């Protein structure tokens, strides 16, 4: 077996962070995220996930599921329907309370959220309270419900009105009794769910940050009243740690923000956001809410069913309190991309200019492609050898095969989509069955035997530390 040796290593310098424009253009050009129905001019605030984008999104979802459901023996999963009985949303308080204050410009007809106006006025140095777009007069604020409505069945009347769920959580609350009766869970326990949610947002901007159709990863943790504060602190710490340790997000770009009285949602007693420092400022990534017994109690009242829990230890009956962790899946995709994006000077090109590489330092667990297999040249049987290796690796690793163009350019293409490992097959491979393994972050290259390559890559993934 050939001995492992370092054959090339480059240092990294001259850092440039991500801007929204760069991320949007990278996402489009590399098949991560496209504007939705683009051939018809697109539909505002809706986006489609391309071949690499869907891999990234699925990987984040899988990492979350593994963390919440697999690593906790007291958390179970659920997949509830998007369309629910309309009484659900009366009980939950969304029909009455889930609205934003809306203001229209009488001249250009642009709509604004009243609570976002001050920021826009400050941005544009406007002191007379006029429209930030055209200077026109604004209407008084009115409440605008964020739920999308549709009709079920062939007759369109008030009896057929239903809503697209604005949060996945209610699917969990209405199934609380089903889960307790059928799955031997004991308090404290959680129910986790990932799925689509819809909100008719007044202002949608910043790419996939705030959209009308998005995905959430939510977990409702049911506890005995009186133990809720302790559980709240526990989940705050666990959720923050997940972003750092499992998604590889830089800790100094994350912080907690406690909701003041005005910010609290109608169901929340206490709420903390995990915020990320986006290029447009600190904004929410995940909400952690203490919802008390609000939801279960209301569903009990509105459905006429008894929704409570019989404690087998002391035989007492109570309505559990709920700690909710509510993360945005699509928003996590944005954060993962922003946080990983880097432009690095790695030398001087042949025209004497800075040679800059764009790289996504994604945690390998969530990288869309784990390993690219690249024959140095197509001829002399190297392509066939590389294809054979790629076929073997793809059994349990997400792979990509690329034989087109100079090897350096192929490495750069893989860096741009965050592929952590490249394997190059060359003439020596034919002789001694060794390959070059290249590491994305350090650009270090080592020569190792082809045998055991998959194990080596899996080991590298397990021990990955972001530089
Ligand atoms: N069940 C509680 C709940 O829905 P939220 O704070 O309104 O709480 C939770 O939403 C998370 O869902 C947010 O932290 C964000 O990541 C994501 N989210 C909410 N609205 C969104 C939107 N319009 N577009 C994308 N993600 C959104």
Short mmCIF file of C-alpha atoms and ligand atoms in Angstrom, two decimals:
data_model
loop_
_atom_site.label_atom_id
_atom_site.label_comp_id
_atom_site.label_asym_id
_atom_site.label_seq_id
_atom_site.Cartn_x
_atom_site.Cartn_y
_atom_site.Cartn_z
CA UNK A 1 0.00 0.00 0.00
CA UNK A 2 1.30 3.47 -0.90
CA UNK A 3 2.23 5.74 1.97
CA UNK A 4 0.09 8.84 2.53
CA UNK A 5 2.05 12.01 1.81
CA UNK A 6 1.24 15.67 1.35
CA UNK A 7 2.00 16.63 -2.24
CA UNK A 8 0.53 20.12 -2.34
CA UNK A 9 -0.77 22.70 0.11
CA UNK A 10 -1.91 26.31 -0.36
CA UNK A 11 -2.57 28.94 2.23
CA UNK A 12 -5.61 31.12 2.19
CA UNK A 13 -5.68 34.90 2.40
CA UNK A 14 -7.65 38.05 1.64
CA UNK A 15 -11.14 37.34 2.84
CA UNK A 16 -14.38 38.58 1.25
CA UNK A 17 -17.74 37.76 2.77
CA UNK A 18 -21.02 37.01 1.06
CA UNK A 19 -23.31 39.64 -0.36
CA UNK A 20 -26.90 38.85 -1.27
CA UNK A 21 -26.23 39.58 -4.97
CA UNK A 22 -23.33 37.15 -5.07
CA UNK A 23 -25.33 34.43 -3.35
CA UNK A 24 -28.32 34.88 -5.67
CA UNK A 25 -26.12 34.75 -8.74
CA UNK A 26 -24.16 31.71 -7.52
CA UNK A 27 -27.42 29.92 -6.70
CA UNK A 28 -28.78 30.57 -10.18
CA UNK A 29 -25.61 29.69 -12.09
CA UNK A 30 -24.83 26.51 -10.16
CA UNK A 31 -28.31 25.01 -9.96
CA UNK A 32 -29.06 25.69 -6.31
CA UNK A 33 -32.08 28.02 -6.43
CA UNK A 34 -33.99 29.43 -9.43
CA UNK A 35 -36.75 32.05 -9.60
CA UNK A 36 -40.05 30.18 -9.74
CA UNK A 37 -41.85 29.91 -13.12
CA UNK A 38 -39.05 31.97 -14.60
CA UNK A 39 -40.08 31.44 -18.23
CA UNK A 40 -43.23 33.46 -17.46
CA UNK A 41 -41.27 36.24 -15.82
CA UNK A 42 -41.25 34.61 -12.37
CA UNK A 43 -43.67 34.97 -9.46
CA UNK A 44 -42.57 37.34 -6.77
CA UNK A 45 -41.19 35.77 -3.59
CA UNK A 46 -41.34 32.18 -4.80
CA UNK A 47 -38.29 30.12 -5.59
CA UNK A 48 -37.50 26.66 -6.91
CA UNK A 49 -34.70 24.46 -5.58
CA UNK A 50 -32.52 23.06 -8.36
CA UNK A 51 -30.55 19.78 -8.42
CA UNK A 52 -27.96 20.91 -5.88
CA UNK A 53 -30.36 23.10 -3.88
CA UNK A 54 -32.71 20.23 -3.15
CA UNK A 55 -29.77 18.11 -1.96
CA UNK A 56 -28.66 20.90 0.39
CA UNK A 57 -32.19 21.41 1.71
CA UNK A 58 -32.75 17.66 2.19
CA UNK A 59 -29.43 17.34 4.00
CA UNK A 60 -30.32 20.12 6.44
CA UNK A 61 -33.72 18.54 7.02
CA UNK A 62 -32.06 15.17 7.61
CA UNK A 63 -29.54 16.69 10.05
CA UNK A 64 -32.42 18.28 11.99
CA UNK A 65 -34.46 15.05 12.04
CA UNK A 66 -31.44 13.09 13.20
CA UNK A 67 -30.80 15.60 15.97
CA UNK A 68 -34.38 15.87 17.19
CA UNK A 69 -35.94 12.45 16.58
CA UNK A 70 -33.06 9.98 16.37
CA UNK A 71 -30.93 11.40 19.18
CA UNK A 72 -33.86 11.81 21.60
CA UNK A 73 -35.70 8.71 22.74
CA UNK A 74 -38.61 10.89 23.90
CA UNK A 75 -39.27 12.69 20.60
CA UNK A 76 -41.40 11.16 17.85
CA UNK A 77 -42.18 12.32 14.32
CA UNK A 78 -45.35 13.33 12.51
CA UNK A 79 -46.37 14.40 9.02
CA UNK A 80 -49.73 16.16 9.16
CA UNK A 81 -51.73 17.47 6.19
CA UNK A 82 -51.25 21.05 5.00
CA UNK A 83 -55.01 21.53 4.67
CA UNK A 84 -56.81 21.25 7.99
CA UNK A 85 -60.32 21.71 9.29
CA UNK A 86 -60.95 25.49 9.27
CA UNK A 87 -61.96 25.45 12.96
CA UNK A 88 -58.29 24.66 13.68
CA UNK A 89 -57.38 28.23 12.80
CA UNK A 90 -60.20 29.75 14.82
CA UNK A 91 -59.08 27.74 17.84
CA UNK A 92 -55.41 28.57 17.35
CA UNK A 93 -56.21 32.29 17.22
CA UNK A 94 -54.83 32.74 13.72
CA UNK A 95 -58.13 33.87 12.16
CA UNK A 96 -58.39 36.62 14.71
CA UNK A 97 -54.78 37.53 15.39
CA UNK A 98 -52.42 36.44 12.65
CA UNK A 99 -52.17 39.74 10.87
CA UNK A 100 -49.71 42.50 10.10
CA UNK A 101 -50.49 46.24 10.02
CA UNK A 102 -50.67 47.18 6.33
CA UNK A 103 -50.15 50.63 4.83
CA UNK A 104 -50.67 51.53 1.13
CA UNK A 105 -49.19 54.38 -0.88
CA UNK A 106 -52.10 56.30 -2.45
CA UNK A 107 -49.90 57.30 -5.41
CA UNK A 108 -47.70 54.32 -6.44
CA UNK A 109 -49.85 51.67 -4.66
CA UNK A 110 -46.84 50.02 -3.00
CA UNK A 111 -47.71 48.15 0.20
CA UNK A 112 -45.67 48.29 3.38
CA UNK A 113 -45.78 46.74 6.80
CA UNK A 114 -46.28 49.66 9.14
CA UNK A 115 -43.69 48.25 11.55
CA UNK A 116 -41.09 48.17 8.74
CA UNK A 117 -41.62 51.80 7.66
CA UNK A 118 -39.34 53.47 10.19
CA UNK A 119 -36.40 51.39 8.97
CA UNK A 120 -37.10 52.38 5.34
CA UNK A 121 -37.49 56.06 6.25
CA UNK A 122 -34.18 56.02 8.11
CA UNK A 123 -32.50 54.19 5.20
CA UNK A 124 -33.68 56.85 2.73
CA UNK A 125 -33.40 59.86 5.06
CA UNK A 126 -37.14 60.59 4.87
CA UNK A 127 -38.47 62.79 7.65
CA UNK A 128 -42.03 63.59 6.54
CA UNK A 129 -43.48 60.08 6.88
CA UNK A 130 -44.22 59.75 3.17
CA UNK A 131 -43.95 56.72 0.84
CA UNK A 132 -40.34 55.41 0.81
CA UNK A 133 -40.71 54.61 -2.90
CA UNK A 134 -42.26 57.75 -4.43
CA UNK A 135 -42.86 60.26 -1.65
CA UNK A 136 -46.66 59.86 -1.98
CA UNK A 137 -49.20 59.99 0.83
CA UNK A 138 -49.74 56.81 2.86
CA UNK A 139 -53.07 55.38 4.05
CA UNK A 140 -53.88 54.67 7.69
CA UNK A 141 -52.74 51.21 8.84
CA UNK A 142 -55.23 48.34 8.63
CA UNK A 143 -54.86 44.75 9.79
CA UNK A 144 -54.12 42.26 7.02
CA UNK A 145 -54.48 38.54 7.75
CA UNK A 146 -51.50 36.54 6.51
CA UNK A 147 -53.30 33.26 5.89
CA UNK A 148 -53.93 32.14 2.31
CA UNK A 149 -57.44 30.88 1.71
CA UNK A 150 -58.75 28.44 -0.84
CA UNK A 151 -61.88 26.35 -1.32
CA UNK A 152 -62.29 22.62 -0.97
CA UNK A 153 -64.92 20.87 -3.06
CA UNK A 154 -66.85 21.93 -6.14
CA UNK A 155 -68.98 24.65 -4.52
CA UNK A 156 -67.24 27.90 -3.71
CA UNK A 157 -69.00 29.35 -0.66
CA UNK A 158 -68.18 30.17 2.94
CA UNK A 159 -68.75 26.53 3.89
CA UNK A 160 -65.94 25.34 1.63
CA UNK A 161 -63.39 27.91 2.82
CA UNK A 162 -60.12 26.45 4.07
CA UNK A 163 -56.68 27.85 4.84
CA UNK A 164 -53.18 26.87 3.84
CA UNK A 165 -51.43 26.33 7.18
CA UNK A 166 -49.28 29.30 8.26
CA UNK A 167 -47.32 27.10 10.71
CA UNK A 168 -46.87 23.33 10.93
CA UNK A 169 -47.38 23.40 14.71
CA UNK A 170 -51.17 23.09 14.67
CA UNK A 171 -50.94 19.70 12.93
CA UNK A 172 -49.03 18.57 16.02
CA UNK A 173 -51.48 20.04 18.55
CA UNK A 174 -54.55 18.48 16.93
CA UNK A 175 -52.78 15.09 16.93
CA UNK A 176 -51.61 15.30 20.55
CA UNK A 177 -54.25 12.84 21.76
CA UNK A 178 -53.63 10.43 18.85
CA UNK A 179 -49.92 10.31 19.61
CA UNK A 180 -50.41 9.87 23.37
CA UNK A 181 -52.96 7.10 22.80
CA UNK A 182 -50.91 5.20 20.24
CA UNK A 183 -47.20 5.60 20.90
CA UNK A 184 -46.44 5.07 24.59
CA UNK A 185 -44.89 8.49 25.03
CA UNK A 186 -44.60 9.88 28.55
CA UNK A 187 -44.25 13.47 29.57
CA UNK A 188 -41.87 15.16 28.96
CA UNK A 189 -41.94 14.24 25.28
CA UNK A 190 -41.81 15.96 21.92
CA UNK A 191 -43.44 15.68 18.50
CA UNK A 192 -41.38 16.82 15.54
CA UNK A 193 -42.47 17.70 12.03
CA UNK A 194 -41.03 19.20 8.84
CA UNK A 195 -43.27 20.67 6.19
CA UNK A 196 -44.52 23.52 4.07
CA UNK A 197 -46.14 26.61 5.52
CA UNK A 198 -47.70 29.57 3.71
CA UNK A 199 -48.01 33.23 4.61
CA UNK A 200 -49.26 36.05 2.44
CA UNK A 201 -46.35 38.26 3.50
CA UNK A 202 -46.72 41.96 2.74
CA UNK A 203 -43.06 42.56 2.19
CA UNK A 204 -41.03 39.77 0.69
CA UNK A 205 -37.45 40.44 -0.18
CA UNK A 206 -33.96 39.19 0.43
CA UNK A 207 -34.19 36.11 -1.76
CA UNK A 208 -35.36 33.04 0.20
CA UNK A 209 -35.27 34.83 3.57
CA UNK A 210 -38.96 35.74 3.63
CA UNK A 211 -41.21 34.05 1.10
CA UNK A 212 -44.90 33.26 0.83
CA UNK A 213 -44.28 29.50 0.59
CA UNK A 214 -41.57 28.11 2.85
CA UNK A 215 -40.67 25.12 4.98
CA UNK A 216 -40.49 24.81 8.75
CA UNK A 217 -38.88 22.27 11.08
CA UNK A 218 -40.91 22.42 14.28
CA UNK A 219 -40.93 20.50 17.52
CA UNK A 220 -43.48 20.83 20.31
CA UNK A 221 -42.18 19.64 23.66
CA UNK A 222 -44.95 18.76 26.12
CA UNK A 223 -44.09 19.22 29.78
CA UNK A 224 -45.73 19.30 33.18
CA UNK A 225 -46.76 22.86 34.13
CA UNK A 226 -44.12 24.27 36.45
CA UNK A 227 -41.26 22.55 34.62
CA UNK A 228 -41.65 24.72 31.50
CA UNK A 229 -39.01 27.30 32.41
CA UNK A 230 -36.33 24.66 32.84
CA UNK A 231 -37.30 22.98 29.54
CA UNK A 232 -37.25 26.34 27.81
CA UNK A 233 -33.64 26.97 28.87
CA UNK A 234 -32.65 23.43 27.89
CA UNK A 235 -34.05 23.83 24.35
CA UNK A 236 -32.59 27.29 23.90
CA UNK A 237 -29.12 25.88 24.55
CA UNK A 238 -29.66 22.75 22.45
CA UNK A 239 -30.93 24.62 19.42
CA UNK A 240 -28.11 27.17 19.46
CA UNK A 241 -25.56 24.34 19.74
CA UNK A 242 -27.11 22.55 16.74
CA UNK A 243 -26.41 25.43 14.37
CA UNK A 244 -22.79 25.63 15.47
CA UNK A 245 -21.92 21.96 15.89
CA UNK A 246 -24.05 20.27 13.23
CA UNK A 247 -24.53 22.93 10.56
CA UNK A 248 -21.08 24.45 11.08
CA UNK A 249 -22.39 28.03 11.40
CA UNK A 250 -19.90 30.53 12.85
CA UNK A 251 -20.92 31.18 16.48
CA UNK A 252 -20.11 34.90 16.36
CA UNK A 253 -22.78 35.32 13.66
CA UNK A 254 -25.49 33.91 15.94
CA UNK A 255 -27.18 35.46 18.97
CA UNK A 256 -30.37 35.32 21.02
CA UNK A 257 -32.97 38.04 20.92
CA UNK A 258 -35.72 38.12 23.52
CA UNK A 259 -39.14 39.30 22.35
CA UNK A 260 -40.50 42.30 24.19
CA UNK A 261 -44.19 42.60 24.98
CA UNK A 262 -45.02 44.14 21.57
CA UNK A 263 -43.22 41.44 19.57
CA UNK A 264 -44.75 38.43 21.36
CA UNK A 265 -47.06 36.28 19.20
CA UNK A 266 -50.61 35.84 20.51
CA UNK A 267 -49.82 32.34 21.82
CA UNK A 268 -46.48 33.05 23.50
CA UNK A 269 -45.64 33.71 27.15
CA UNK A 270 -41.90 34.03 26.51
CA UNK A 271 -40.07 33.94 23.18
CA UNK A 272 -36.45 34.06 22.13
CA UNK A 273 -35.26 34.17 18.53
CA UNK A 274 -31.99 32.69 17.41
CA UNK A 275 -30.80 35.46 15.12
CA UNK A 276 -28.19 35.36 12.37
CA UNK A 277 -26.17 38.30 11.12
CA UNK A 278 -27.30 38.48 7.48
CA UNK A 279 -25.75 41.05 5.09
CA UNK A 280 -28.93 43.09 5.73
CA UNK A 281 -28.59 42.92 9.54
CA UNK A 282 -29.46 40.69 12.49
CA UNK A 283 -32.71 38.83 11.80
CA UNK A 284 -34.56 35.73 12.97
CA UNK A 285 -33.49 32.24 12.01
CA UNK A 286 -35.47 30.22 14.57
CA UNK A 287 -38.06 31.00 17.22
CA UNK A 288 -38.18 29.29 20.62
CA UNK A 289 -41.52 29.86 22.28
CA UNK A 290 -43.12 29.06 25.58
CA UNK A 291 -46.74 28.47 24.47
CA UNK A 292 -48.11 27.36 27.85
CA UNK A 293 -51.32 25.28 27.53
CA UNK A 294 -52.80 27.88 25.16
CA UNK A 295 -53.12 25.67 22.05
CA UNK A 296 -54.24 22.39 23.65
CA UNK A 297 -56.76 24.22 25.83
CA UNK A 298 -58.23 26.11 22.88
CA UNK A 299 -58.48 22.95 20.75
CA UNK A 300 -60.23 21.25 23.66
CA UNK A 301 -62.71 24.13 23.88
CA UNK A 302 -63.35 24.44 20.13
CA UNK A 303 -63.59 20.69 19.39
CA UNK A 304 -65.50 19.74 22.54
CA UNK A 305 -63.00 16.89 23.08
CA UNK A 306 -61.13 16.32 26.28
CA UNK A 307 -57.48 17.04 25.56
CA UNK A 308 -55.29 16.39 28.55
CA UNK A 309 -52.72 13.98 29.96
CA UNK A 310 -53.00 11.42 32.75
CA UNK A 311 -49.73 11.24 34.63
CA UNK A 312 -49.08 7.52 35.32
CA UNK A 313 -46.75 8.38 38.21
CA UNK A 314 -49.11 10.32 40.47
CA UNK A 315 -52.41 9.73 38.64
CA UNK A 316 -53.03 13.46 38.13
CA UNK A 317 -54.64 14.85 35.02
CA UNK A 318 -53.40 18.09 33.48
CA UNK A 319 -53.11 20.01 30.23
CA UNK A 320 -49.40 20.01 29.36
CA UNK A 321 -47.42 23.17 28.75
CA UNK A 322 -45.53 23.43 25.47
CA UNK A 323 -42.05 24.58 24.58
CA UNK A 324 -41.77 25.02 20.84
CA UNK A 325 -38.64 25.14 18.71
CA UNK A 326 -39.56 26.53 15.31
CA UNK A 327 -36.84 26.66 12.68
CA UNK A 328 -37.13 27.74 9.07
CA UNK A 329 -35.79 25.06 6.73
CA UNK A 330 -35.62 27.29 3.67
CA UNK A 331 -34.22 30.09 5.82
CA UNK A 332 -31.57 27.69 7.13
CA UNK A 333 -30.56 27.00 3.53
CA UNK A 334 -29.92 30.73 3.11
CA UNK A 335 -27.95 30.91 6.35
CA UNK A 336 -25.87 27.84 5.45
CA UNK A 337 -25.02 29.39 2.07
CA UNK A 338 -24.27 32.87 3.43
CA UNK A 339 -22.16 31.57 6.24
CA UNK A 340 -20.19 29.20 4.01
CA UNK A 341 -19.59 31.64 1.16
CA UNK A 342 -16.04 32.89 0.86
CA UNK A 343 -13.90 34.54 -1.76
CA UNK A 344 -10.23 33.87 -1.15
CA UNK A 345 -7.08 35.11 -2.79
CA UNK A 346 -4.94 32.10 -3.51
CA UNK A 347 -2.18 33.65 -5.61
CA UNK A 348 -1.53 35.77 -8.68
CA UNK A 349 -2.88 34.74 -12.08
CA UNK A 350 -0.96 34.80 -15.38
CA UNK A 351 -2.06 38.42 -16.01
CA UNK A 352 -0.60 39.54 -12.71
CA UNK A 353 -4.05 39.92 -11.09
CA UNK A 354 -5.25 38.44 -7.81
CA UNK A 355 -6.37 34.86 -8.31
CA UNK A 356 -9.60 34.62 -6.33
CA UNK A 357 -11.44 31.40 -5.70
CA UNK A 358 -15.07 31.27 -4.59
CA UNK A 359 -15.69 28.51 -2.11
CA UNK A 360 -18.58 27.31 0.03
CA UNK A 361 -17.16 26.02 3.33
CA UNK A 362 -20.29 23.94 3.93
CA UNK A 363 -20.22 21.34 6.66
CA UNK A 364 -19.68 18.06 4.73
CA UNK A 365 -22.84 16.59 6.29
CA UNK A 366 -24.96 19.12 4.40
CA UNK A 367 -22.83 19.59 1.26
CA UNK A 368 -24.91 18.63 -1.83
CA UNK A 369 -22.02 16.58 -3.23
CA UNK A 370 -19.60 14.85 -0.87
CA UNK A 371 -17.01 13.70 -3.35
CA UNK A 372 -16.18 14.51 -6.97
CA UNK A 373 -14.29 11.97 -9.05
CA UNK A 374 -12.10 13.48 -11.73
CA UNK A 375 -9.88 11.69 -14.25
CA UNK A 376 -6.82 13.81 -15.03
CA UNK A 377 -7.46 13.21 -18.74
CA UNK A 378 -10.18 11.34 -20.62
CA UNK A 379 -7.89 9.08 -22.62
CA UNK A 380 -5.74 6.02 -21.92
CA UNK A 381 -8.39 4.32 -19.81
CA UNK A 382 -8.38 6.97 -17.04
CA UNK A 383 -12.01 7.96 -17.65
CA UNK A 384 -13.15 4.33 -17.38
CA UNK A 385 -11.15 3.84 -14.21
CA UNK A 386 -12.63 7.00 -12.68
CA UNK A 387 -16.18 6.03 -13.68
CA UNK A 388 -15.75 2.64 -12.05
CA UNK A 389 -14.57 4.27 -8.83
CA UNK A 390 -17.40 6.82 -8.90
CA UNK A 391 -19.97 4.06 -9.34
CA UNK A 392 -18.58 2.29 -6.29
CA UNK A 393 -18.50 5.42 -4.14
CA UNK A 394 -22.04 6.47 -5.07
CA UNK A 395 -23.42 3.47 -3.23
CA UNK A 396 -23.31 5.49 -0.01
CA UNK A 397 -21.89 8.92 -0.76
CA UNK A 398 -23.33 11.71 -2.95
CA UNK A 399 -20.86 11.81 -5.83
CA UNK A 400 -20.24 13.81 -8.99
CA UNK A 401 -18.23 12.78 -12.02
CA UNK A 402 -16.54 15.44 -14.17
CA UNK A 403 -14.06 14.85 -16.96
CA UNK A 404 -14.35 18.18 -18.82
CA UNK A 405 -11.65 20.87 -18.84
CA UNK A 406 -8.44 21.58 -16.96
CA UNK A 407 -8.19 19.90 -13.56
CA UNK A 408 -7.70 23.25 -11.79
CA UNK A 409 -10.93 24.60 -13.25
CA UNK A 410 -12.78 21.43 -12.23
CA UNK A 411 -11.54 21.85 -8.66
CA UNK A 412 -12.81 25.44 -8.68
CA UNK A 413 -16.24 24.36 -9.91
CA UNK A 414 -16.45 21.91 -7.02
CA UNK A 415 -15.28 24.56 -4.51
CA UNK A 416 -18.09 26.85 -5.66
CA UNK A 417 -20.75 24.31 -4.71
CA UNK A 418 -19.02 23.26 -1.51
CA UNK A 419 -17.85 19.76 -2.45
CA UNK A 420 -15.52 18.86 0.43
CA UNK A 421 -13.46 16.18 -1.36
CA UNK A 422 -12.16 15.66 -4.89
CA UNK A 423 -10.51 12.44 -5.99
CA UNK A 424 -8.25 12.56 -9.02
CA UNK A 425 -7.29 9.54 -11.08
CA UNK A 426 -4.02 9.83 -13.02
CA UNK A 427 -1.44 7.64 -14.75
CA UNK A 428 0.07 6.54 -11.42
CA UNK A 429 -3.35 5.19 -10.42
CA UNK A 430 -3.02 2.59 -13.16
CA UNK A 431 0.33 1.52 -11.79
CA UNK A 432 -0.02 1.62 -8.01
CA UNK A 433 -3.81 2.00 -7.40
CA UNK A 434 -3.37 5.28 -5.56
CA UNK A 435 -5.42 8.45 -6.08
CA UNK A 436 -5.07 12.11 -5.13
CA UNK A 437 -7.51 13.21 -2.44
CA UNK A 438 -7.99 16.99 -2.39
CA UNK A 439 -9.52 18.82 0.56
CA UNK A 440 -11.74 21.78 -0.30
CA UNK A 441 -10.98 24.02 2.69
CA UNK A 442 -7.20 23.77 2.82
CA UNK A 443 -6.73 22.78 -0.84
CA UNK A 444 -4.27 20.26 0.54
CA UNK A 445 -3.73 17.19 -1.65
CA UNK A 446 -2.62 13.80 -0.42
CA UNK A 447 -1.84 10.59 -2.20
CA UNK A 448 -3.68 7.59 -0.80
CA UNK A 449 -4.60 4.05 -1.85
CA UNK A 450 -7.86 3.66 -3.72
CA UNK A 451 -8.75 0.79 -1.46
CA UNK A 452 -10.42 2.13 1.68
CA UNK A 453 -11.15 5.51 0.07
CA UNK A 454 -14.83 5.56 1.08
CA UNK A 455 -13.90 4.77 4.70
CA UNK A 456 -11.32 7.52 4.71
CA UNK A 457 -13.84 10.06 3.36
CA UNK A 458 -16.45 9.02 5.93
CA UNK A 459 -13.84 9.42 8.67
CA UNK A 460 -12.94 12.89 7.41
CA UNK A 461 -16.64 13.86 7.39
CA UNK A 462 -17.08 12.66 10.98
CA UNK A 463 -14.08 14.58 12.27
CA UNK A 464 -14.67 17.73 10.21
CA UNK A 465 -13.77 21.04 11.88
CA UNK A 466 -14.36 24.27 10.06
CA UNK A 467 -11.24 26.41 9.57
N1 LIG B 1 -44.95 27.93 15.10
C1 LIG B 1 -44.28 29.13 15.42
C2 LIG B 1 -43.88 29.90 14.27
O1 LIG B 1 -44.30 29.66 13.16
P1 LIG B 1 -42.45 31.98 13.59
O2 LIG B 1 -41.42 32.73 14.38
O3 LIG B 1 -43.57 32.76 12.97
O4 LIG B 1 -43.00 30.88 14.57
C3 LIG B 1 -40.72 30.24 12.78
O5 LIG B 1 -41.72 31.15 12.45
C4 LIG B 1 -39.64 30.23 11.73
O6 LIG B 1 -40.21 29.99 10.43
C5 LIG B 1 -38.90 31.56 11.58
O7 LIG B 1 -37.85 31.66 12.54
C6 LIG B 1 -38.35 31.46 10.17
O8 LIG B 1 -37.16 30.70 10.15
C7 LIG B 1 -39.43 30.68 9.45
N2 LIG B 1 -40.32 31.60 8.70
C8 LIG B 1 -41.40 32.28 9.18
N3 LIG B 1 -41.95 33.01 8.21
C9 LIG B 1 -41.22 32.79 7.09
C10 LIG B 1 -41.30 33.27 5.74
N4 LIG B 1 -42.27 34.08 5.33
N5 LIG B 1 -40.37 32.84 4.85
C11 LIG B 1 -39.39 31.96 5.22
N6 LIG B 1 -39.27 31.49 6.48
C12 LIG B 1 -40.17 31.90 7.41
#
